[in-house]
Amino acid sequence: MASIRELHKQLIRKERSAVEITQEALNCIAAQEPKLHSFLCVTSEHALEQAHQVDAKIAAGEEIGLLAGIPIGIKDNMCTKGIPTTCASRILENFVPPYSSTVTQKLSDAGAVMVGKTNLDEFAMGGSTENSAYHITANPWDLERVPGGSSGGSAAAVAAGECTVAIGSDTGGSIRQPASFCGVVGLKPTYGLVSRFGLVAFASSLDQIGPFGRTVEDAAILLGAIVGHDPKDSTSLNVEIPDYAQLLRPNFRPRGVLKIGVIKETFGEGLDSVVEQAVTKAIGQLQELGAEIHIISCPRFRYGVPTYYIIAPSEASANLARYDGVKYGFRASDADNLLSMYTHTRAAGFGPEVKRRIMLGTYALSAGYYDAYYLKAQKVRTSIKKDFERAFEQVDILVCPTAPTTAFKAGEKTADPLSMYLLDLMTIPVNLAGLPAISIPCGFDDKGLPIGMQLIGKVLREDLLLQVAYAYEQSTEWHKQKPPLN
């Protein structure tokens, strides 16, 4: 499938209609879903209706935006009015929201065509999209392997050409890690830049919505459509928003001005040698493009995982308390009193990973353990943030691998949750500090599986982050590679 800008030109020149573009995406989904399983819900009728509206505007001579008529996938933890939102959980199996999230409403207003709701780890808890209550999504580069998670459905759909772009959410790497595994671009914005209203909460101080695209420009265009202050979200930032796509250039600022720091704690033990080689070569390419390369230490980077797995489950424990069978969603029918209904509903409605995190969080917040675990984790979080602040006094951008390995085989890590958690080693500290970060393709391993490089920026410097990512992308051919599924 063509890029956003290419499709836009075809539409305004009337070379193709929005209905034709949408139908092509729906045909691709129909052909590939039996083996890929990227979507939980395909919204064919809704998509074609949206496409007809775009075509009507074009026929009437009205001006359309870049996203008008563009097929898009939405992660199924964002509310969509009149369309099921399940969070890949049995407990929300029949939930149809009476309202839309701010992000999905903005995309609808921009004329984007939602072709479906994409699969995820239940309530966004996981790193492989194997924790979905409905089905496991396959990686388009190797159907026996996972696409990453929790936004694996969105990443796989974009990589496979089922939609032009997609929306995901990132709590500890859930956009960037699947972007790395699937060979696409995934961006986690600064915390508060994108409204979380209508995003079903996992860990409220960490969750952030962001874009997937096959190119940096597509991700920049999509980001520009979803950012902005929202009075419905108390954490939403009221700041000036630049036109990210218009700022992209195929080169850096004058040689020697841009300083890029390599986080030394992300290299060495635990990192696959093929990933290390690919990312090191990509850093060399950044230097060739005119960047100054510095080795930077973030000494508490390694404490990100244990810190996250205290804070995130604690917030999940509080956020998921609302699913009790009373207000909405699944209710157990084999209960004979109120307490029994609560326990039976949650036992049957939640999957094992969600239960595991609720128990971890409830324990960390319980009397006698709060100070020892949750309060201490918040203090370490502050130290991690200060490490980043000191690093950014020396450099403009930080770089490291997105994930320590390439995509692993389905079922390989399900019996060992801790090994799965460690896959987020490179991405979690960024969420703890509220920083923006992007994963871009930078190579392949000897099995033909994609490798991602992560660029981390200062707060609200998505413009510089995208510029550096774009300059690197334009100097390589990685983003032009297509999975064999195509």
GROMACS .gro file of N, CA, C and O in nm, residues 304-354:
model
  204
  304GLY      N    1   1.500   0.021   3.558
  304GLY     CA    2   1.370   0.053   3.498
  304GLY      C    3   1.269  -0.061   3.511
  304GLY      O    4   1.153  -0.038   3.549
  305VAL      N    5   1.313  -0.184   3.481
  305VAL     CA    6   1.221  -0.298   3.482
  305VAL      C    7   1.164  -0.324   3.622
  305VAL      O    8   1.042  -0.332   3.639
  306PRO      N    9   1.248  -0.339   3.728
  306PRO     CA   10   1.188  -0.362   3.861
  306PRO      C   11   1.102  -0.246   3.908
  306PRO      O   12   1.001  -0.267   3.977
  307THR      N   13   1.140  -0.124   3.873
  307THR     CA   14   1.061  -0.008   3.912
  307THR      C   15   0.924  -0.011   3.845
  307THR      O   16   0.820   0.010   3.909
  308TYR      N   17   0.926  -0.039   3.715
  308TYR     CA   18   0.802  -0.045   3.637
  308TYR      C   19   0.709  -0.152   3.690
  308TYR      O   20   0.587  -0.131   3.700
  309TYR      N   21   0.764  -0.268   3.725
  309TYR     CA   22   0.679  -0.379   3.767
  309TYR      C   23   0.635  -0.370   3.913
  309TYR      O   24   0.577  -0.463   3.967
  310ILE      N   25   0.659  -0.255   3.975
  310ILE     CA   26   0.592  -0.217   4.099
  310ILE      C   27   0.486  -0.112   4.067
  310ILE      O   28   0.370  -0.124   4.105
  311ILE      N   29   0.525  -0.008   3.993
  311ILE     CA   30   0.434   0.105   3.967
  311ILE      C   31   0.319   0.066   3.875
  311ILE      O   32   0.201   0.093   3.906
  312ALA      N   33   0.350   0.003   3.761
  312ALA     CA   34   0.244  -0.029   3.664
  312ALA      C   35   0.140  -0.126   3.721
  312ALA      O   36   0.019  -0.101   3.710
  313PRO      N   37   0.178  -0.238   3.784
  313PRO     CA   38   0.076  -0.325   3.843
  313PRO      C   39  -0.004  -0.257   3.954
  313PRO      O   40  -0.122  -0.287   3.972
  314SER      N   41   0.060  -0.167   4.029
  314SER     CA   42  -0.012  -0.096   4.135
  314SER      C   43  -0.123  -0.010   4.075
  314SER      O   44  -0.237  -0.009   4.124
  315GLU      N   45  -0.091   0.061   3.968
  315GLU     CA   46  -0.192   0.143   3.902
  315GLU      C   47  -0.297   0.056   3.834
  315GLU      O   48  -0.415   0.090   3.830
  316ALA      N   49  -0.253  -0.058   3.779
  316ALA     CA   50  -0.349  -0.151   3.718
  316ALA      C   51  -0.446  -0.207   3.821
  316ALA      O   52  -0.565  -0.221   3.794
  317SER      N   53  -0.395  -0.237   3.939
  317SER     CA   54  -0.480  -0.288   4.047
  317SER      C   55  -0.593  -0.190   4.078
  317SER      O   56  -0.709  -0.230   4.098
  318ALA      N   57  -0.560  -0.061   4.080
  318ALA     CA   58  -0.662   0.041   4.107
  318ALA      C   59  -0.755   0.059   3.988
  318ALA      O   60  -0.878   0.066   4.003
  319ASN      N   61  -0.699   0.066   3.867
  319ASN     CA   62  -0.780   0.093   3.748
  319ASN      C   63  -0.875  -0.022   3.714
  319ASN      O   64  -0.985   0.001   3.663
  320LEU      N   65  -0.833  -0.145   3.738
  320LEU     CA   66  -0.915  -0.259   3.700
  320LEU      C   67  -1.014  -0.302   3.809
  320LEU      O   68  -1.089  -0.397   3.791
  321ALA      N   69  -1.014  -0.229   3.920
  321ALA     CA   70  -1.111  -0.259   4.026
  321ALA      C   71  -1.254  -0.234   3.980
  321ALA      O   72  -1.349  -0.290   4.037
  322ARG      N   73  -1.271  -0.152   3.876
  322ARG     CA   74  -1.406  -0.118   3.829
  322ARG      C   75  -1.475  -0.235   3.758
  322ARG      O   76  -1.596  -0.232   3.740
  323TYR      N   77  -1.399  -0.335   3.719
  323TYR     CA   78  -1.458  -0.449   3.648
  323TYR      C   79  -1.502  -0.553   3.749
  323TYR      O   80  -1.429  -0.647   3.782
  324ASP      N   81  -1.623  -0.534   3.799
  324ASP     CA   82  -1.673  -0.617   3.909
  324ASP      C   83  -1.803  -0.688   3.875
  324ASP      O   84  -1.863  -0.754   3.960
  325GLY      N   85  -1.853  -0.673   3.751
  325GLY     CA   86  -1.977  -0.737   3.711
  325GLY      C   87  -2.100  -0.656   3.744
  325GLY      O   88  -2.212  -0.699   3.713
  326VAL      N   89  -2.084  -0.536   3.803
  326VAL     CA   90  -2.199  -0.456   3.843
  326VAL      C   91  -2.235  -0.352   3.736
  326VAL      O   92  -2.349  -0.343   3.691
  327LYS      N   93  -2.136  -0.277   3.692
  327LYS     CA   94  -2.163  -0.160   3.609
  327LYS      C   95  -2.177  -0.195   3.461
  327LYS      O   96  -2.267  -0.147   3.392
  328TYR      N   97  -2.085  -0.273   3.408
  328TYR     CA   98  -2.086  -0.307   3.265
  328TYR      C   99  -1.996  -0.426   3.243
  328TYR      O  100  -1.920  -0.466   3.330
  329GLY      N  101  -2.003  -0.482   3.124
  329GLY     CA  102  -1.917  -0.594   3.091
  329GLY      C  103  -1.971  -0.726   3.143
  329GLY      O  104  -2.088  -0.738   3.185
  330PHE      N  105  -1.886  -0.826   3.143
  330PHE     CA  106  -1.923  -0.963   3.181
  330PHE      C  107  -1.963  -0.972   3.329
  330PHE      O  108  -1.905  -0.905   3.413
  331ARG      N  109  -2.065  -1.055   3.358
  331ARG     CA  110  -2.105  -1.082   3.496
  331ARG      C  111  -2.122  -1.232   3.513
  331ARG      O  112  -2.192  -1.297   3.433
  332ALA      N  113  -2.059  -1.290   3.612
  332ALA     CA  114  -2.071  -1.433   3.638
  332ALA      C  115  -2.214  -1.466   3.680
  332ALA      O  116  -2.275  -1.394   3.759
  333SER      N  117  -2.267  -1.574   3.627
  333SER     CA  118  -2.405  -1.613   3.656
  333SER      C  119  -2.415  -1.720   3.764
  333SER      O  120  -2.525  -1.757   3.806
  334ASP      N  121  -2.300  -1.771   3.809
  334ASP     CA  122  -2.300  -1.881   3.906
  334ASP      C  123  -2.272  -1.833   4.048
  334ASP      O  124  -2.212  -1.904   4.129
  335ALA      N  125  -2.313  -1.710   4.079
  335ALA     CA  126  -2.287  -1.654   4.211
  335ALA      C  127  -2.416  -1.647   4.291
  335ALA      O  128  -2.523  -1.619   4.236
  336ASP      N  129  -2.407  -1.668   4.424
  336ASP     CA  130  -2.527  -1.665   4.508
  336ASP      C  131  -2.529  -1.548   4.605
  336ASP      O  132  -2.623  -1.532   4.683
  337ASN      N  133  -2.423  -1.463   4.601
  337ASN     CA  134  -2.424  -1.340   4.680
  337ASN      C  135  -2.331  -1.239   4.613
  337ASN      O  136  -2.262  -1.271   4.516
  338LEU      N  137  -2.328  -1.117   4.665
  338LEU     CA  138  -2.254  -1.009   4.599
  338LEU      C  139  -2.104  -1.037   4.594
  338LEU      O  140  -2.040  -1.021   4.489
  339LEU      N  141  -2.046  -1.080   4.705
  339LEU     CA  142  -1.903  -1.108   4.707
  339LEU      C  143  -1.868  -1.221   4.612
  339LEU      O  144  -1.767  -1.215   4.540
  340SER      N  145  -1.952  -1.321   4.609
  340SER     CA  146  -1.930  -1.434   4.517
  340SER      C  147  -1.936  -1.387   4.372
  340SER      O  148  -1.859  -1.433   4.288
  341MET      N  149  -2.028  -1.293   4.343
  341MET     CA  150  -2.037  -1.241   4.206
  341MET      C  151  -1.909  -1.166   4.168
  341MET      O  152  -1.858  -1.182   4.058
  342TYR      N  153  -1.858  -1.085   4.259
  342TYR     CA  154  -1.732  -1.014   4.234
  342TYR      C  155  -1.621  -1.112   4.199
  342TYR      O  156  -1.553  -1.100   4.097
  343THR      N  157  -1.599  -1.209   4.287
  343THR     CA  158  -1.486  -1.299   4.270
  343THR      C  159  -1.501  -1.390   4.148
  343THR      O  160  -1.405  -1.411   4.074
  344HIS      N  161  -1.622  -1.441   4.124
  344HIS     CA  162  -1.644  -1.528   4.009
  344HIS      C  163  -1.631  -1.451   3.878
  344HIS      O  164  -1.578  -1.503   3.779
  345THR      N  165  -1.681  -1.326   3.878
  345THR     CA  166  -1.671  -1.243   3.758
  345THR      C  167  -1.526  -1.217   3.721
  345THR      O  168  -1.484  -1.234   3.606
  346ARG      N  169  -1.446  -1.178   3.818
  346ARG     CA  170  -1.307  -1.144   3.791
  346ARG      C  171  -1.223  -1.268   3.762
  346ARG      O  172  -1.132  -1.264   3.679
  347ALA      N  173  -1.257  -1.380   3.826
  347ALA     CA  174  -1.184  -1.504   3.802
  347ALA      C  175  -1.207  -1.554   3.660
  347ALA      O  176  -1.115  -1.602   3.593
  348ALA      N  177  -1.332  -1.543   3.612
  348ALA     CA  178  -1.365  -1.593   3.478
  348ALA      C  179  -1.336  -1.491   3.369
  348ALA      O  180  -1.305  -1.527   3.255
  349GLY      N  181  -1.343  -1.361   3.404
  349GLY     CA  182  -1.331  -1.257   3.302
  349GLY      C  183  -1.189  -1.217   3.270
  349GLY      O  184  -1.160  -1.178   3.155
  350PHE      N  185  -1.098  -1.223   3.366
  350PHE     CA  186  -0.959  -1.183   3.345
  350PHE      C  187  -0.872  -1.303   3.309
  350PHE      O  188  -0.890  -1.412   3.362
  351GLY      N  189  -0.774  -1.280   3.223
  351GLY     CA  190  -0.677  -1.383   3.187
  351GLY      C  191  -0.564  -1.390   3.289
  351GLY      O  192  -0.553  -1.305   3.378
  352PRO      N  193  -0.475  -1.488   3.275
  352PRO     CA  194  -0.369  -1.510   3.376
  352PRO      C  195  -0.272  -1.394   3.391
  352PRO      O  196  -0.229  -1.364   3.503
  353GLU      N  197  -0.234  -1.325   3.282
  353GLU     CA  198  -0.138  -1.215   3.296
  353GLU      C  199  -0.200  -1.096   3.368
  353GLU      O  200  -0.135  -1.031   3.451
  354VAL      N  201  -0.326  -1.068   3.339
  354VAL     CA  202  -0.395  -0.958   3.408
  354VAL      C  203  -0.409  -0.991   3.557
  354VAL      O  204  -0.383  -0.906   3.643
   0.00000   0.00000   0.00000
